[in-house]
Amino acid sequence: MAEGAASVKVVIPARYGSSRLPGKPLADIAGTPMVIHVWRRAVQAAGGPSSVVIAVDDDRVADVAGAHGAQVLMTCGNHASGTERSAEVADRLGWDDTEIVVNLQGDEPLIPVDLIGRVAGALASTTDAEIATLACPFENNADISDPNLVKVVCDARGRACYFSRAPIPHDRTHGRPDLRHFPYLRHIGLYAYRVGTLRRLSGLPPAPMETIEHLEQLKALWHGMPILVERIAHAPPHGVDTPDDLAAMRRHVLGGPV
């Protein structure tokens, strides 16, 4: 675990239902359920299984994860986000408000272990941000316009000003985003929270901009919670959202082309 992040928990929200890929946490990748690939990386980052919890909403996921030795907690089935599911875990396990929790999505089987420590360490190193997340430079102009790749704009101290699916900032002079004119940043959806922040955030109403963009981190900004953006050099491997993503992941893990 990163220096300064000695007391870190990792919660892996693993919701069984998915409109694009039902049963996603249990999808087989090289003989192992996807959520277990994620859990093993989290265990390595956290220094042991006792600091990692898989938060589930279905007995099928709970049974499989438990059989692999994971710490599992059955959570409410109607949470709107992984943040709310993580907050329930923190409450039920009685975690202290000062502890740091990394929310690691259960569909990221190739997440680099060092990034889990990196985001936790970033939050541990500051007292004037309540959340930490990651961003990296875009590598080509076409990706900047992809609404599935979230953009973030930061202030001079590295705090997030805004997240959007649209290309931000808008280039009024040239009319279209171009890396020759501005260093556009791609947001990486890995978060570290202090438990107290996690509890407060989960109880707040949705923000108008969160609702229209479908980006839950905008709720934190709307309610005045500073978000530290730690910059990394390159984006991690893509997660699994669709059957095509799953097929590509299987090829990659087995040594074939993605």
mmCIF file of C-alpha atoms in Angstrom:
data_model
loop_
_atom_site.group_PDB
_atom_site.id
_atom_site.type_symbol
_atom_site.label_atom_id
_atom_site.label_comp_id
_atom_site.label_asym_id
_atom_site.label_seq_id
_atom_site.Cartn_x
_atom_site.Cartn_y
_atom_site.Cartn_z
ATOM 1 C CA MET A 1 0.000 0.000 0.000
ATOM 2 C CA ALA A 2 1.144 3.520 -0.800
ATOM 3 C CA GLU A 3 3.114 5.444 1.797
ATOM 4 C CA GLY A 4 0.837 7.372 4.146
ATOM 5 C CA ALA A 5 -2.102 5.046 3.494
ATOM 6 C CA ALA A 6 -1.538 2.557 6.305
ATOM 7 C CA SER A 7 -5.224 2.133 7.197
ATOM 8 C CA VAL A 8 -7.008 1.527 3.927
ATOM 9 C CA LYS A 9 -10.078 -0.533 3.155
ATOM 10 C CA VAL A 10 -11.143 -1.664 -0.305
ATOM 11 C CA VAL A 11 -14.803 -2.232 -1.145
ATOM 12 C CA ILE A 12 -15.707 -3.999 -4.380
ATOM 13 C CA PRO A 13 -19.376 -3.374 -5.245
ATOM 14 C CA ALA A 14 -20.531 -6.390 -7.273
ATOM 15 C CA ARG A 15 -24.112 -6.070 -8.475
ATOM 16 C CA TYR A 16 -25.481 -9.183 -10.155
ATOM 17 C CA GLY A 17 -27.987 -7.419 -12.394
ATOM 18 C CA SER A 18 -26.683 -5.629 -15.482
ATOM 19 C CA SER A 19 -28.750 -4.539 -18.449
ATOM 20 C CA ARG A 20 -25.897 -5.158 -20.874
ATOM 21 C CA LEU A 21 -24.280 -8.176 -19.212
ATOM 22 C CA PRO A 22 -26.476 -10.014 -16.656
ATOM 23 C CA GLY A 23 -24.528 -11.909 -14.010
ATOM 24 C CA LYS A 24 -21.404 -9.926 -14.816
ATOM 25 C CA PRO A 25 -19.515 -10.534 -11.525
ATOM 26 C CA LEU A 26 -19.576 -14.275 -12.192
ATOM 27 C CA ALA A 27 -18.519 -14.103 -15.830
ATOM 28 C CA ASP A 28 -15.793 -16.681 -16.404
ATOM 29 C CA ILE A 29 -12.363 -15.375 -17.398
ATOM 30 C CA ALA A 30 -9.775 -18.125 -17.848
ATOM 31 C CA GLY A 31 -11.556 -20.360 -15.350
ATOM 32 C CA THR A 32 -12.043 -17.718 -12.640
ATOM 33 C CA PRO A 33 -15.069 -15.464 -12.000
ATOM 34 C CA MET A 34 -14.400 -11.861 -12.936
ATOM 35 C CA VAL A 35 -15.027 -10.501 -9.428
ATOM 36 C CA ILE A 36 -12.371 -12.849 -8.033
ATOM 37 C CA HIS A 37 -9.798 -11.473 -10.473
ATOM 38 C CA VAL A 38 -10.618 -8.008 -9.090
ATOM 39 C CA TRP A 39 -10.578 -9.215 -5.480
ATOM 40 C CA ARG A 40 -7.132 -10.783 -5.838
ATOM 41 C CA ARG A 41 -5.697 -7.496 -7.077
ATOM 42 C CA ALA A 42 -7.359 -5.619 -4.232
ATOM 43 C CA VAL A 43 -5.962 -8.078 -1.682
ATOM 44 C CA GLN A 44 -2.480 -7.568 -3.086
ATOM 45 C CA ALA A 45 -2.860 -3.792 -2.904
ATOM 46 C CA ALA A 46 -4.348 -3.770 0.602
ATOM 47 C CA GLY A 47 -1.803 -6.176 2.050
ATOM 48 C CA GLY A 48 -4.251 -8.953 2.860
ATOM 49 C CA PRO A 49 -7.859 -10.154 2.560
ATOM 50 C CA SER A 50 -9.035 -8.729 5.891
ATOM 51 C CA SER A 51 -9.103 -5.189 4.436
ATOM 52 C CA VAL A 52 -11.113 -6.106 1.324
ATOM 53 C CA VAL A 53 -14.891 -6.565 1.214
ATOM 54 C CA ILE A 54 -16.976 -7.659 -1.757
ATOM 55 C CA ALA A 55 -20.368 -5.930 -1.407
ATOM 56 C CA VAL A 56 -22.999 -8.058 -3.124
ATOM 57 C CA ASP A 57 -26.748 -8.021 -3.670
ATOM 58 C CA ASP A 58 -27.253 -11.635 -4.753
ATOM 59 C CA ASP A 59 -26.660 -14.989 -3.064
ATOM 60 C CA ARG A 60 -25.049 -16.414 -6.199
ATOM 61 C CA VAL A 61 -22.240 -13.875 -6.083
ATOM 62 C CA ALA A 62 -21.932 -14.224 -2.308
ATOM 63 C CA ASP A 63 -21.601 -18.008 -2.522
ATOM 64 C CA VAL A 64 -18.940 -17.939 -5.228
ATOM 65 C CA ALA A 65 -16.911 -15.155 -3.615
ATOM 66 C CA GLY A 66 -17.081 -16.805 -0.215
ATOM 67 C CA ALA A 67 -15.936 -20.115 -1.667
ATOM 68 C CA HIS A 68 -12.776 -18.351 -2.883
ATOM 69 C CA GLY A 69 -12.062 -17.039 0.617
ATOM 70 C CA ALA A 70 -13.292 -13.483 0.121
ATOM 71 C CA GLN A 71 -14.935 -11.422 2.863
ATOM 72 C CA VAL A 72 -18.478 -10.854 1.585
ATOM 73 C CA LEU A 73 -21.275 -8.609 2.792
ATOM 74 C CA MET A 74 -24.834 -8.831 1.479
ATOM 75 C CA THR A 75 -26.054 -5.284 0.903
ATOM 76 C CA CYS A 76 -29.354 -3.648 -0.006
ATOM 77 C CA GLY A 77 -30.566 -4.386 -3.516
ATOM 78 C CA ASN A 78 -31.834 -0.896 -4.346
ATOM 79 C CA HIS A 79 -28.661 1.190 -4.033
ATOM 80 C CA ALA A 80 -28.312 3.702 -6.850
ATOM 81 C CA SER A 81 -24.512 3.492 -6.961
ATOM 82 C CA GLY A 82 -21.419 1.717 -5.763
ATOM 83 C CA THR A 83 -20.813 4.680 -3.462
ATOM 84 C CA GLU A 84 -24.035 3.984 -1.577
ATOM 85 C CA ARG A 85 -23.189 0.281 -1.384
ATOM 86 C CA SER A 86 -19.734 1.109 0.010
ATOM 87 C CA ALA A 87 -21.267 3.435 2.589
ATOM 88 C CA GLU A 88 -23.520 0.627 3.795
ATOM 89 C CA VAL A 89 -20.461 -1.597 4.215
ATOM 90 C CA ALA A 90 -18.678 1.085 6.241
ATOM 91 C CA ASP A 91 -21.687 1.564 8.499
ATOM 92 C CA ARG A 92 -22.360 -2.098 9.111
ATOM 93 C CA LEU A 93 -18.726 -2.876 9.845
ATOM 94 C CA GLY A 94 -18.338 0.155 12.085
ATOM 95 C CA TRP A 95 -15.416 1.741 10.286
ATOM 96 C CA ASP A 96 -14.052 4.963 11.743
ATOM 97 C CA ASP A 97 -14.748 8.233 9.912
ATOM 98 C CA THR A 98 -11.022 8.838 9.389
ATOM 99 C CA GLU A 99 -10.308 5.574 7.589
ATOM 100 C CA ILE A 100 -9.752 5.603 3.851
ATOM 101 C CA VAL A 101 -11.883 3.448 1.572
ATOM 102 C CA VAL A 102 -11.101 2.706 -2.059
ATOM 103 C CA ASN A 103 -14.179 1.977 -4.147
ATOM 104 C CA LEU A 104 -13.021 -0.537 -6.763
ATOM 105 C CA GLN A 105 -15.521 -1.579 -9.404
ATOM 106 C CA GLY A 106 -16.063 -5.316 -9.750
ATOM 107 C CA ASP A 107 -15.726 -5.208 -13.533
ATOM 108 C CA GLU A 108 -12.058 -4.127 -13.639
ATOM 109 C CA PRO A 109 -10.185 -7.483 -13.671
ATOM 110 C CA LEU A 110 -6.991 -5.950 -15.071
ATOM 111 C CA ILE A 111 -6.798 -2.899 -12.799
ATOM 112 C CA PRO A 112 -3.101 -2.312 -12.006
ATOM 113 C CA VAL A 113 -2.450 -3.040 -8.344
ATOM 114 C CA ASP A 114 -0.327 0.071 -7.943
ATOM 115 C CA LEU A 115 -3.227 2.359 -8.917
ATOM 116 C CA ILE A 116 -5.252 1.203 -5.921
ATOM 117 C CA GLY A 117 -2.437 2.285 -3.623
ATOM 118 C CA ARG A 118 -1.839 5.414 -5.679
ATOM 119 C CA VAL A 119 -5.336 6.807 -5.240
ATOM 120 C CA ALA A 120 -5.421 5.910 -1.532
ATOM 121 C CA GLY A 121 -2.021 7.495 -0.964
ATOM 122 C CA ALA A 122 -3.073 10.651 -2.776
ATOM 123 C CA LEU A 123 -5.982 11.148 -0.387
ATOM 124 C CA ALA A 124 -3.886 10.249 2.668
ATOM 125 C CA SER A 125 -1.350 12.916 1.723
ATOM 126 C CA THR A 126 -3.817 15.815 1.838
ATOM 127 C CA THR A 127 -6.158 17.336 4.379
ATOM 128 C CA ASP A 128 -8.029 19.729 2.090
ATOM 129 C CA ALA A 129 -9.690 17.207 -0.225
ATOM 130 C CA GLU A 130 -12.420 14.753 0.722
ATOM 131 C CA ILE A 131 -12.139 12.428 -2.268
ATOM 132 C CA ALA A 132 -9.290 11.405 -4.555
ATOM 133 C CA THR A 133 -9.502 10.006 -8.059
ATOM 134 C CA LEU A 134 -7.266 9.544 -11.110
ATOM 135 C CA ALA A 135 -6.865 11.056 -14.568
ATOM 136 C CA CYS A 136 -4.499 10.644 -17.497
ATOM 137 C CA PRO A 137 -3.812 12.516 -20.732
ATOM 138 C CA PHE A 138 -5.842 11.639 -23.804
ATOM 139 C CA GLU A 139 -3.695 10.076 -26.484
ATOM 140 C CA ASN A 140 -5.707 11.064 -29.570
ATOM 141 C CA ASN A 141 -8.277 13.656 -30.564
ATOM 142 C CA ALA A 142 -11.020 11.178 -31.505
ATOM 143 C CA ASP A 143 -11.298 9.789 -27.980
ATOM 144 C CA ILE A 144 -11.954 13.253 -26.534
ATOM 145 C CA SER A 145 -15.367 13.295 -28.222
ATOM 146 C CA ASP A 146 -16.338 9.789 -27.035
ATOM 147 C CA PRO A 147 -19.105 10.228 -24.402
ATOM 148 C CA ASN A 148 -18.109 6.928 -22.782
ATOM 149 C CA LEU A 149 -14.720 8.441 -21.869
ATOM 150 C CA VAL A 150 -15.250 11.022 -19.150
ATOM 151 C CA LYS A 151 -13.314 14.279 -19.202
ATOM 152 C CA VAL A 152 -12.160 16.269 -16.183
ATOM 153 C CA VAL A 153 -10.931 19.852 -15.817
ATOM 154 C CA CYS A 154 -8.781 20.736 -12.789
ATOM 155 C CA ASP A 155 -7.710 23.906 -11.066
ATOM 156 C CA ALA A 156 -4.105 24.945 -10.429
ATOM 157 C CA ARG A 157 -3.907 22.760 -7.290
ATOM 158 C CA GLY A 158 -5.153 19.624 -9.028
ATOM 159 C CA ARG A 159 -8.695 19.789 -7.658
ATOM 160 C CA ALA A 160 -11.527 18.878 -9.995
ATOM 161 C CA CYS A 161 -13.549 21.766 -11.374
ATOM 162 C CA TYR A 162 -15.940 19.622 -13.417
ATOM 163 C CA PHE A 163 -16.405 16.207 -14.992
ATOM 164 C CA SER A 164 -18.297 15.723 -18.248
ATOM 165 C CA ARG A 165 -19.022 13.299 -21.035
ATOM 166 C CA ALA A 166 -18.649 16.252 -23.396
ATOM 167 C CA PRO A 167 -15.256 17.603 -24.489
ATOM 168 C CA ILE A 168 -14.284 20.169 -21.844
ATOM 169 C CA PRO A 169 -13.126 22.856 -22.010
ATOM 170 C CA HIS A 170 -14.747 23.899 -25.286
ATOM 171 C CA ASP A 171 -12.239 25.298 -27.771
ATOM 172 C CA ARG A 172 -14.003 28.392 -29.030
ATOM 173 C CA THR A 173 -11.172 29.413 -31.345
ATOM 174 C CA HIS A 174 -10.787 26.135 -33.236
ATOM 175 C CA GLY A 175 -14.269 24.687 -32.758
ATOM 176 C CA ARG A 176 -13.162 21.154 -31.911
ATOM 177 C CA PRO A 177 -10.930 19.513 -29.297
ATOM 178 C CA ASP A 178 -7.306 19.203 -30.318
ATOM 179 C CA LEU A 179 -4.443 18.042 -28.118
ATOM 180 C CA ARG A 180 -2.147 20.519 -29.848
ATOM 181 C CA HIS A 181 -4.123 23.329 -28.235
ATOM 182 C CA PHE A 182 -5.048 21.927 -24.811
ATOM 183 C CA PRO A 183 -3.970 18.930 -22.667
ATOM 184 C CA TYR A 184 -7.376 17.261 -22.272
ATOM 185 C CA LEU A 185 -7.611 14.876 -19.329
ATOM 186 C CA ARG A 186 -9.434 11.558 -19.231
ATOM 187 C CA HIS A 187 -10.993 10.600 -15.901
ATOM 188 C CA ILE A 188 -10.276 7.127 -14.495
ATOM 189 C CA GLY A 189 -13.155 5.941 -12.306
ATOM 190 C CA LEU A 190 -11.240 4.780 -9.249
ATOM 191 C CA TYR A 191 -12.044 6.633 -6.013
ATOM 192 C CA ALA A 192 -10.695 6.939 -2.488
ATOM 193 C CA TYR A 193 -12.903 8.408 0.236
ATOM 194 C CA ARG A 194 -12.571 9.060 3.927
ATOM 195 C CA VAL A 195 -15.341 7.069 5.576
ATOM 196 C CA GLY A 196 -16.928 10.211 6.998
ATOM 197 C CA THR A 197 -17.178 11.666 3.499
ATOM 198 C CA LEU A 198 -18.609 8.429 2.166
ATOM 199 C CA ARG A 199 -21.330 8.482 4.802
ATOM 200 C CA ARG A 200 -22.254 12.119 4.140
ATOM 201 C CA LEU A 201 -22.215 11.725 0.371
ATOM 202 C CA SER A 202 -24.473 8.680 0.347
ATOM 203 C CA GLY A 203 -27.138 10.585 2.282
ATOM 204 C CA LEU A 204 -27.243 13.644 0.025
ATOM 205 C CA PRO A 205 -29.812 14.173 -2.733
ATOM 206 C CA PRO A 206 -28.739 13.831 -6.369
ATOM 207 C CA ALA A 207 -27.354 16.921 -8.074
ATOM 208 C CA PRO A 208 -29.011 18.278 -11.242
ATOM 209 C CA MET A 209 -25.766 17.985 -13.200
ATOM 210 C CA GLU A 210 -25.232 14.450 -11.862
ATOM 211 C CA THR A 211 -28.648 13.436 -13.150
ATOM 212 C CA ILE A 212 -28.183 14.847 -16.646
ATOM 213 C CA GLU A 213 -24.596 13.618 -17.129
ATOM 214 C CA HIS A 214 -25.081 10.298 -15.298
ATOM 215 C CA LEU A 215 -21.847 10.901 -13.380
ATOM 216 C CA GLU A 216 -22.158 10.359 -9.638
ATOM 217 C CA GLN A 217 -18.938 12.235 -8.794
ATOM 218 C CA LEU A 218 -20.724 15.445 -9.778
ATOM 219 C CA LYS A 219 -22.859 15.124 -6.643
ATOM 220 C CA ALA A 220 -19.753 15.597 -4.524
ATOM 221 C CA LEU A 221 -18.791 18.771 -6.412
ATOM 222 C CA TRP A 222 -22.345 20.097 -6.245
ATOM 223 C CA HIS A 223 -22.317 19.749 -2.475
ATOM 224 C CA GLY A 224 -18.909 21.392 -2.085
ATOM 225 C CA MET A 225 -16.699 18.347 -1.520
ATOM 226 C CA PRO A 226 -13.215 18.923 -2.989
ATOM 227 C CA ILE A 227 -11.937 16.126 -5.219
ATOM 228 C CA LEU A 228 -8.177 15.690 -5.662
ATOM 229 C CA VAL A 229 -7.220 14.438 -9.118
ATOM 230 C CA GLU A 230 -4.005 12.419 -9.163
ATOM 231 C CA ARG A 231 -2.464 12.331 -12.632
ATOM 232 C CA ILE A 232 -1.088 9.095 -14.057
ATOM 233 C CA ALA A 233 0.725 8.574 -17.331
ATOM 234 C CA HIS A 234 -1.587 6.107 -19.074
ATOM 235 C CA ALA A 235 -5.108 4.733 -18.791
ATOM 236 C CA PRO A 236 -5.455 1.258 -17.262
ATOM 237 C CA PRO A 237 -6.884 -1.570 -19.373
ATOM 238 C CA HIS A 238 -10.560 -1.240 -20.222
ATOM 239 C CA GLY A 239 -13.093 -2.849 -17.892
ATOM 240 C CA VAL A 240 -16.005 -5.099 -18.850
ATOM 241 C CA ASP A 241 -19.369 -3.516 -19.662
ATOM 242 C CA THR A 242 -20.648 -5.536 -22.629
ATOM 243 C CA PRO A 243 -20.418 -9.062 -24.094
ATOM 244 C CA ASP A 244 -17.855 -7.742 -26.590
ATOM 245 C CA ASP A 245 -15.745 -6.396 -23.722
ATOM 246 C CA LEU A 246 -15.933 -9.786 -22.026
ATOM 247 C CA ALA A 247 -14.820 -11.591 -25.173
ATOM 248 C CA ALA A 248 -11.881 -9.202 -25.559
ATOM 249 C CA MET A 249 -10.925 -9.645 -21.901
ATOM 250 C CA ARG A 250 -10.954 -13.430 -22.259
ATOM 251 C CA ARG A 251 -8.672 -13.233 -25.289
ATOM 252 C CA HIS A 252 -6.299 -10.910 -23.468
ATOM 253 C CA VAL A 253 -6.036 -13.019 -20.318
ATOM 254 C CA LEU A 254 -5.399 -16.113 -22.436
ATOM 255 C CA GLY A 255 -2.631 -14.298 -24.278
ATOM 256 C CA GLY A 256 -4.469 -13.368 -27.441
ATOM 257 C CA PRO A 257 -5.152 -9.956 -28.988
ATOM 258 C CA VAL A 258 -7.730 -7.703 -27.337
#
